[in-house]
Short mmCIF file of C-alpha atoms in Angstrom, two decimals:
data_model
loop_
_atom_site.label_atom_id
_atom_site.label_comp_id
_atom_site.label_asym_id
_atom_site.label_seq_id
_atom_site.Cartn_x
_atom_site.Cartn_y
_atom_site.Cartn_z
CA VAL A 1 -255.67 -64.71 135.36
CA TYR A 2 -254.78 -64.24 138.70
CA SER A 3 -256.07 -65.26 142.05
CA HIS A 4 -258.33 -64.17 144.63
CA GLY A 5 -256.81 -65.45 147.77
CA LEU A 6 -256.58 -69.25 146.62
CA TRP A 7 -259.06 -69.29 143.83
CA PRO A 8 -258.26 -68.19 140.45
CA VAL A 9 -259.85 -64.95 138.72
CA PHE A 10 -260.29 -64.96 134.70
CA ARG A 11 -260.46 -61.56 132.86
CA LEU A 12 -261.56 -62.57 129.15
CA GLU A 13 -261.65 -59.55 126.65
CA LEU A 14 -265.13 -59.80 124.60
CA ALA A 15 -265.10 -59.05 121.05
CA ASP A 16 -269.13 -58.40 121.62
CA VAL A 17 -270.15 -58.27 125.24
CA ASN A 18 -273.89 -57.78 124.36
CA LYS A 19 -273.68 -61.21 122.26
CA PHE A 20 -272.09 -63.10 125.10
CA LYS A 21 -274.37 -61.65 127.86
CA ALA A 22 -277.20 -62.86 125.39
CA LEU A 23 -275.88 -66.58 125.07
CA VAL A 24 -275.13 -66.59 128.99
CA ASP A 25 -278.97 -65.83 129.28
CA ARG A 26 -280.26 -68.13 126.92
CA LEU A 27 -278.33 -71.00 128.87
CA PHE A 28 -279.74 -70.19 132.00
CA GLN A 29 -283.29 -69.97 130.54
CA ILE A 30 -282.45 -73.91 129.10
CA ALA A 31 -281.54 -74.74 132.35
CA LYS A 32 -284.29 -73.07 134.30
CA VAL A 33 -282.20 -71.55 136.90
CA LYS A 34 -281.78 -67.75 137.48
CA PRO A 35 -278.47 -66.13 138.60
CA ALA A 36 -278.41 -63.86 141.87
CA LEU A 37 -277.51 -60.15 141.14
CA LYS A 38 -275.81 -58.20 143.24
CA GLU A 39 -274.82 -54.48 142.94
CA THR A 40 -271.70 -53.00 143.79
CA PRO A 41 -269.87 -49.64 143.85
CA LEU A 42 -268.09 -50.96 140.89
CA GLY A 43 -270.94 -52.52 138.97
CA GLN A 44 -273.22 -55.57 138.93
CA VAL A 45 -272.18 -58.86 139.68
CA PHE A 46 -273.75 -61.99 138.76
CA THR A 47 -273.43 -64.93 141.26
CA TYR A 48 -274.56 -68.33 141.11
CA GLN A 49 -274.06 -71.43 143.80
CA VAL A 50 -273.34 -75.30 142.85
CA GLU A 51 -272.47 -76.82 146.35
CA PRO A 52 -269.61 -76.84 147.07
CA ILE A 53 -268.64 -73.94 144.58
CA GLY A 54 -269.82 -70.62 144.40
CA VAL A 55 -269.51 -68.63 140.97
CA ALA A 56 -269.52 -64.94 140.35
CA TRP A 57 -269.28 -62.68 137.20
CA ALA A 58 -269.34 -59.55 136.02
CA TYR A 59 -268.97 -57.53 132.81
CA GLN A 60 -266.63 -54.52 133.20
CA ASN A 61 -265.88 -52.54 129.91
CA ASP A 62 -265.01 -55.08 127.53
CA GLN A 63 -264.14 -57.73 129.52
CA LEU A 64 -265.77 -60.96 131.31
CA VAL A 65 -264.52 -61.16 134.89
CA LEU A 66 -265.41 -64.56 136.45
CA SER A 67 -264.08 -66.28 139.62
CA LEU A 68 -264.81 -69.43 141.78
CA THR A 69 -264.83 -69.49 145.49
CA ALA A 70 -266.26 -71.95 148.32
CA ASP A 71 -269.91 -71.94 148.97
CA GLY A 72 -270.89 -69.35 150.98
CA GLN A 73 -268.40 -66.83 150.24
CA VAL A 74 -269.78 -65.97 147.22
CA ASP A 75 -271.19 -62.97 148.28
CA GLN A 76 -267.87 -61.70 149.91
CA LEU A 77 -266.35 -62.37 146.26
CA ALA A 78 -268.69 -60.58 144.76
CA THR A 79 -267.92 -57.20 146.59
CA SER A 80 -264.22 -57.39 145.81
CA LEU A 81 -264.49 -58.98 142.14
CA LEU A 82 -264.36 -55.85 140.32
CA GLN A 83 -261.42 -54.44 142.41
CA PRO A 84 -258.42 -53.69 139.94
CA VAL A 85 -255.69 -56.58 141.30
CA GLU A 86 -252.32 -56.80 139.81
CA PRO A 87 -250.38 -59.94 141.10
CA LYS A 88 -247.34 -59.61 142.87
CA ASN A 89 -245.56 -61.86 140.55
CA SER A 90 -246.58 -62.79 137.17
CA ILE A 91 -245.91 -66.20 136.04
CA ALA A 92 -244.34 -64.76 133.14
CA THR A 93 -241.70 -63.33 135.13
CA GLY A 94 -238.19 -64.81 134.69
CA ASP A 95 -238.10 -67.76 132.19
CA ARG A 96 -240.08 -70.43 133.72
CA LEU A 97 -242.71 -70.07 130.93
CA GLN A 98 -240.27 -69.94 128.56
CA ALA A 99 -238.36 -72.94 129.77
CA MET A 100 -241.33 -74.95 129.65
CA GLN A 101 -242.63 -73.62 126.08
CA THR A 102 -238.96 -74.81 124.98
CA GLN A 103 -239.21 -78.12 126.92
CA TYR A 104 -242.80 -79.48 125.84
CA GLY A 105 -242.78 -77.53 122.00
CA PHE A 106 -245.81 -75.32 123.18
CA ASP A 107 -246.62 -72.34 121.15
CA GLN A 108 -246.16 -69.24 123.67
CA THR A 109 -249.78 -67.93 123.03
CA ALA A 110 -251.43 -69.88 125.38
CA LEU A 111 -249.59 -72.24 128.18
CA GLY A 112 -249.80 -72.34 132.01
CA PHE A 113 -249.31 -74.35 135.01
CA ALA A 114 -250.34 -74.97 138.45
CA ASP A 115 -247.67 -75.45 141.04
CA SER A 116 -248.74 -78.09 143.66
CA MET A 117 -246.39 -77.10 146.16
CA ARG A 118 -247.28 -73.37 146.27
CA ILE A 119 -250.56 -74.61 146.52
CA TYR A 120 -250.16 -76.98 149.30
CA GLN A 121 -248.28 -74.15 151.23
CA ARG A 122 -251.26 -71.78 150.88
CA LEU A 123 -253.69 -74.13 152.22
CA VAL A 124 -251.21 -74.88 155.23
CA PRO A 125 -250.34 -71.61 156.95
CA PRO A 126 -246.47 -71.20 158.42
CA ALA A 127 -246.28 -72.23 161.97
CA SER A 128 -246.72 -69.29 164.67
CA ALA A 129 -244.11 -68.08 166.58
CA GLN A 130 -246.10 -68.14 169.76
CA PRO A 131 -246.52 -71.78 171.34
CA LYS A 132 -250.28 -71.32 172.29
CA ALA A 133 -250.88 -69.41 169.02
CA ALA A 134 -249.46 -72.28 166.97
CA ALA A 135 -251.29 -74.99 168.86
CA GLU A 136 -254.43 -73.31 167.95
CA GLN A 137 -253.93 -72.72 164.45
CA GLU A 138 -252.26 -75.75 163.29
CA MET A 139 -254.45 -78.06 161.43
CA LEU A 140 -251.91 -80.70 160.53
CA SER A 141 -249.82 -82.50 163.08
CA PRO A 142 -246.16 -82.55 162.08
CA VAL A 143 -246.56 -86.10 161.13
CA CYS A 144 -249.18 -84.96 158.41
CA LYS A 145 -247.28 -82.51 157.31
CA THR A 146 -243.87 -84.44 156.43
CA GLU A 147 -246.20 -87.39 154.53
CA ILE A 148 -248.72 -84.95 152.65
CA SER A 149 -245.52 -82.55 151.52
CA ALA A 150 -243.80 -85.84 150.39
CA LEU A 151 -247.04 -86.42 148.61
CA VAL A 152 -247.70 -83.38 146.86
CA ASN A 153 -243.84 -83.28 146.03
CA THR A 154 -244.48 -86.45 144.17
CA TYR A 155 -246.23 -84.59 141.40
CA PRO A 156 -245.11 -80.96 141.73
CA ARG A 157 -246.61 -79.22 138.64
CA ILE A 158 -249.33 -79.70 136.27
CA VAL A 159 -248.42 -77.81 132.90
CA ILE A 160 -251.22 -77.33 129.94
CA GLY A 161 -250.13 -75.75 126.58
CA TYR A 162 -250.85 -76.13 122.78
CA ARG A 163 -248.79 -76.77 119.94
CA SER A 164 -251.00 -75.90 117.03
CA ILE A 165 -254.71 -74.51 116.39
CA ASP A 166 -256.76 -74.44 113.10
CA ASP A 167 -260.28 -73.96 112.20
CA THR A 168 -261.04 -77.64 113.17
CA ARG A 169 -258.69 -78.35 116.00
CA ILE A 170 -256.36 -77.78 118.66
CA ASP A 171 -253.39 -80.11 119.43
CA GLY A 172 -251.93 -79.85 122.98
CA ASP A 173 -251.09 -81.58 126.07
CA ILE A 174 -251.85 -81.54 129.55
CA ILE A 175 -248.59 -82.81 131.58
CA LEU A 176 -248.60 -84.13 134.84
CA GLU A 177 -244.89 -83.74 135.80
CA THR A 178 -243.64 -86.32 138.33
CA ARG A 179 -240.24 -87.41 139.85
CA ALA A 180 -237.89 -89.88 138.01
CA PRO A 181 -238.69 -93.33 139.63
CA TRP A 182 -242.46 -92.92 139.09
CA VAL A 183 -241.69 -91.62 135.36
CA ASN A 184 -239.62 -95.24 134.98
CA GLU A 185 -242.44 -97.21 136.47
CA LEU A 186 -245.38 -95.86 134.63
CA SER A 187 -243.82 -95.46 131.13
CA GLY A 188 -243.36 -99.43 131.67
CA LEU A 189 -247.35 -99.41 131.95
CA MET A 190 -247.76 -97.50 128.70
CA THR A 191 -248.77 -99.43 125.54
CA PRO A 192 -249.73 -98.32 121.91
CA ALA A 193 -253.12 -96.70 121.97
CA VAL A 194 -256.08 -97.63 119.81
CA ARG A 195 -255.34 -95.54 117.30
CA LEU A 196 -259.23 -93.89 115.85
CA PRO A 197 -259.08 -93.20 111.79
CA ASP A 198 -258.61 -89.49 110.61
CA GLU A 199 -262.11 -89.24 109.55
CA SER A 200 -263.30 -90.18 113.04
CA HIS A 201 -260.91 -87.49 114.65
CA ALA A 202 -262.40 -84.94 112.22
CA LYS A 203 -266.06 -85.16 112.74
CA ALA A 204 -265.72 -85.96 116.41
CA LEU A 205 -267.01 -83.66 119.11
CA VAL A 206 -264.68 -85.18 121.66
CA SER A 207 -262.20 -88.35 121.18
CA PHE A 208 -259.61 -89.59 123.88
CA GLU A 209 -257.25 -92.53 123.80
CA MET A 210 -255.39 -94.20 126.20
CA GLY A 211 -252.96 -96.86 126.17
CA MET A 212 -252.38 -98.73 129.38
CA ASP A 213 -251.64 -102.47 130.05
CA GLY A 214 -254.39 -103.23 132.36
CA ALA A 215 -252.48 -106.41 133.87
CA ARG A 216 -249.29 -104.78 134.50
CA LEU A 217 -251.35 -101.63 135.91
CA LEU A 218 -252.96 -103.95 138.54
CA ASP A 219 -249.90 -105.72 139.28
CA TRP A 220 -247.97 -102.14 139.88
CA ALA A 221 -250.64 -101.00 142.24
CA ARG A 222 -250.19 -104.10 144.19
CA ALA A 223 -246.71 -103.85 144.53
CA LYS A 224 -247.05 -100.12 145.73
CA ALA A 225 -249.97 -101.39 148.01
CA GLU A 226 -247.07 -103.81 149.74
CA ASP A 227 -244.93 -101.42 150.14
CA MET A 228 -247.21 -99.06 151.74
CA GLN A 229 -248.27 -101.77 153.86
CA ALA A 230 -244.51 -102.27 154.91
CA LYS A 231 -244.38 -98.62 155.84
CA PRO A 232 -247.97 -97.25 156.43
CA TYR A 233 -249.12 -93.67 157.01
CA GLY A 234 -249.32 -92.15 160.22
CA CYS A 235 -250.99 -89.37 159.45
CA GLU A 236 -254.91 -89.67 160.58
CA HIS A 237 -255.91 -87.69 157.33
CA LEU A 238 -253.86 -90.68 155.07
CA GLN A 239 -255.55 -93.73 156.98
CA PHE A 240 -257.66 -94.24 153.65
CA PHE A 241 -254.52 -94.98 151.78
CA ASN A 242 -253.95 -97.54 154.53
CA GLU A 243 -257.31 -99.42 154.05
CA MET A 244 -256.88 -99.20 150.28
CA ALA A 245 -253.32 -100.89 150.53
CA ARG A 246 -255.03 -103.86 152.75
CA ASP A 247 -257.60 -104.12 150.00
CA LEU A 248 -255.34 -104.09 147.10
CA THR A 249 -253.32 -106.85 148.67
CA GLN A 250 -255.88 -109.12 149.14
CA PRO A 251 -256.74 -112.19 146.88
CA ILE A 252 -258.99 -111.10 144.21
CA ASP A 253 -260.96 -113.45 141.95
CA HIS A 254 -263.63 -111.14 140.48
CA PRO A 255 -264.48 -111.10 136.72
CA ALA A 256 -264.24 -107.67 136.35
CA TYR A 257 -260.64 -107.64 138.03
CA ASN A 258 -259.69 -110.50 135.46
CA ALA A 259 -261.47 -108.36 132.24
CA ILE A 260 -259.21 -105.36 133.34
CA ARG A 261 -256.15 -107.33 133.02
CA LEU A 262 -257.16 -108.22 129.25
CA VAL A 263 -257.14 -104.60 128.41
CA LYS A 264 -254.38 -102.99 126.24
CA SER A 265 -255.75 -99.73 125.58
CA LEU A 266 -258.81 -97.52 125.45
CA GLY A 267 -260.42 -95.03 122.94
CA ILE A 268 -263.81 -93.03 123.33
CA VAL A 269 -265.38 -91.14 120.57
CA LEU A 270 -268.30 -88.72 121.25
CA GLU A 271 -269.41 -88.01 117.75
CA LYS A 272 -273.04 -86.47 117.93
CA LEU A 273 -274.97 -84.73 120.89
CA GLN A 274 -278.23 -83.04 120.89
CA MET A 275 -279.71 -81.86 123.86
CA LYS A 276 -283.42 -81.18 124.76
CA GLY A 277 -283.36 -79.53 128.28
CA PRO A 278 -281.35 -81.53 130.53
CA ILE A 279 -281.61 -84.59 128.45
CA PRO A 280 -279.97 -85.83 125.30
CA SER A 281 -282.40 -86.24 122.75
CA GLU A 282 -279.83 -87.37 120.17
CA LEU A 283 -276.45 -89.14 120.93
CA SER A 284 -273.81 -91.01 118.98
CA ALA A 285 -271.01 -92.41 121.04
CA TYR A 286 -268.87 -95.23 121.07
CA LEU A 287 -265.87 -97.23 122.93
CA LEU A 288 -262.97 -98.95 121.57
CA ILE A 289 -260.96 -101.73 123.75
CA GLY A 290 -257.66 -102.58 122.51
CA LEU A 291 -257.03 -106.40 123.38
CA GLN A 292 -254.66 -109.26 122.67
CA LYS A 293 -257.39 -111.39 122.16
CA PRO A 294 -260.77 -109.87 121.98
CA SER A 295 -262.56 -113.16 122.24
CA ASP A 296 -261.33 -113.73 125.88
CA LEU A 297 -262.92 -110.81 126.97
CA LEU A 298 -266.22 -111.31 125.50
CA GLN A 299 -266.11 -114.56 126.97
CA LEU A 300 -265.79 -113.15 130.38
CA LEU A 301 -268.32 -110.50 129.69
CA LYS A 302 -271.10 -112.95 128.90
CA GLY A 303 -270.80 -114.80 132.06
CA MET A 304 -270.64 -111.20 133.86
CA VAL A 305 -273.88 -109.45 131.92
CA PRO A 306 -277.21 -111.51 131.51
CA GLY A 307 -278.21 -111.86 127.91
CA LEU A 308 -275.13 -110.93 126.51
CA ASP A 309 -274.52 -114.99 126.07
CA GLN A 310 -276.93 -114.45 122.71
CA LEU A 311 -274.26 -111.87 121.35
CA SER A 312 -273.07 -113.76 118.02
CA LEU A 313 -269.49 -112.00 117.27
CA LYS A 314 -266.98 -112.63 114.59
CA PRO A 315 -263.79 -110.97 114.51
CA ASP A 316 -264.41 -109.61 111.16
CA GLY A 317 -265.25 -106.10 112.07
CA GLN A 318 -268.96 -106.47 110.84
CA VAL A 319 -271.43 -104.46 113.35
CA VAL A 320 -274.19 -106.41 114.80
CA SER A 321 -276.73 -105.36 117.39
CA ALA A 322 -276.83 -106.34 121.04
CA PRO A 323 -279.62 -108.79 122.08
CA PRO A 324 -282.85 -106.38 122.79
CA GLN A 325 -283.05 -107.39 126.33
CA LEU A 326 -279.77 -105.05 126.58
CA THR A 327 -281.35 -102.11 125.27
CA ILE A 328 -280.41 -98.63 127.36
CA PRO A 329 -282.85 -96.29 128.45
CA MET A 330 -282.89 -93.21 126.27
CA VAL A 331 -280.19 -94.58 124.00
CA GLY A 332 -281.12 -97.95 122.50
CA ILE A 333 -279.77 -101.20 121.28
CA PRO A 334 -275.96 -100.92 121.64
CA GLN A 335 -274.08 -101.85 118.20
CA VAL A 336 -271.36 -103.90 118.72
CA ALA A 337 -267.96 -105.23 116.41
CA MET A 338 -265.10 -107.50 117.14
CA GLY A 339 -261.73 -107.15 115.12
CA GLU A 340 -258.70 -109.06 115.29
CA HIS A 341 -257.13 -106.80 118.34
CA GLY A 342 -260.22 -104.82 119.88
CA LEU A 343 -263.93 -104.39 120.74
CA ALA A 344 -266.00 -101.38 119.40
CA VAL A 345 -269.22 -101.04 121.23
CA GLY A 346 -271.34 -97.91 119.95
#
């Protein structure tokens, strides 16, 4: 992985280039779209644009070369994509990767990071020594530079890695690093996540679990909004944060707000998905909501969702069908169950 300006370039060694090409061709046939083909001195480059991003890829010897760029610049990228580019500094230089590997217990085979401040510095060019030129090139005012730099520095790095891999799963983490005050505050919002049974993990295509106290999260957000109101942003590009702070500090009496306050954790599982063109032909998924008292959330939802008041549910874990009027198009009638400390909807 290296960069083409600000955009990443990926070079992947392929075991069988022809099979991979056939796979890509089938995917485009299923989607009923056709990539553009550009002839360059170093070989053919395929391009496809999905606003606001352009994608370019090529096959060079036994490698797939893939990159992204801003929409409208894909032709320029295609011309230079196959040029041999050696990065000036490798992320493996020095001990940065080794330090992260040790800190988070990651395997050394696949480990990477994104440095937020370096990306910000690439987006905001240094000021020119000439006053007139500086005035013309400055995209941000001094106030904006100071405030945006402080925001970026709050989350200085994202680290991605894995600990183990076998035939059925990859065990790893995406870590958003932040500063000590934020770590202490955010850790106070965490709760034990809904734990899915091992057999559910084994057969799931995708599973996601998060433990977060809804009431504490909303109270924390309100406190942050009050701090922001006391010291609003002066940068014109950050005014939406000031507006958001004003909204969050207003009195809120809405069933959805009250429902979020009851939630302790969430779990999402996608067990089965088959596609027929762009439309799912078969779908099996469910949502787990961890709650101190599930019946309280159920009562709130019955007041919000027409027809749900006809649902009779006991905290015994038994699966029942939702009322027919709650049928979801292309999915069917949801299945619902309630336990001692949670609701499940599938």
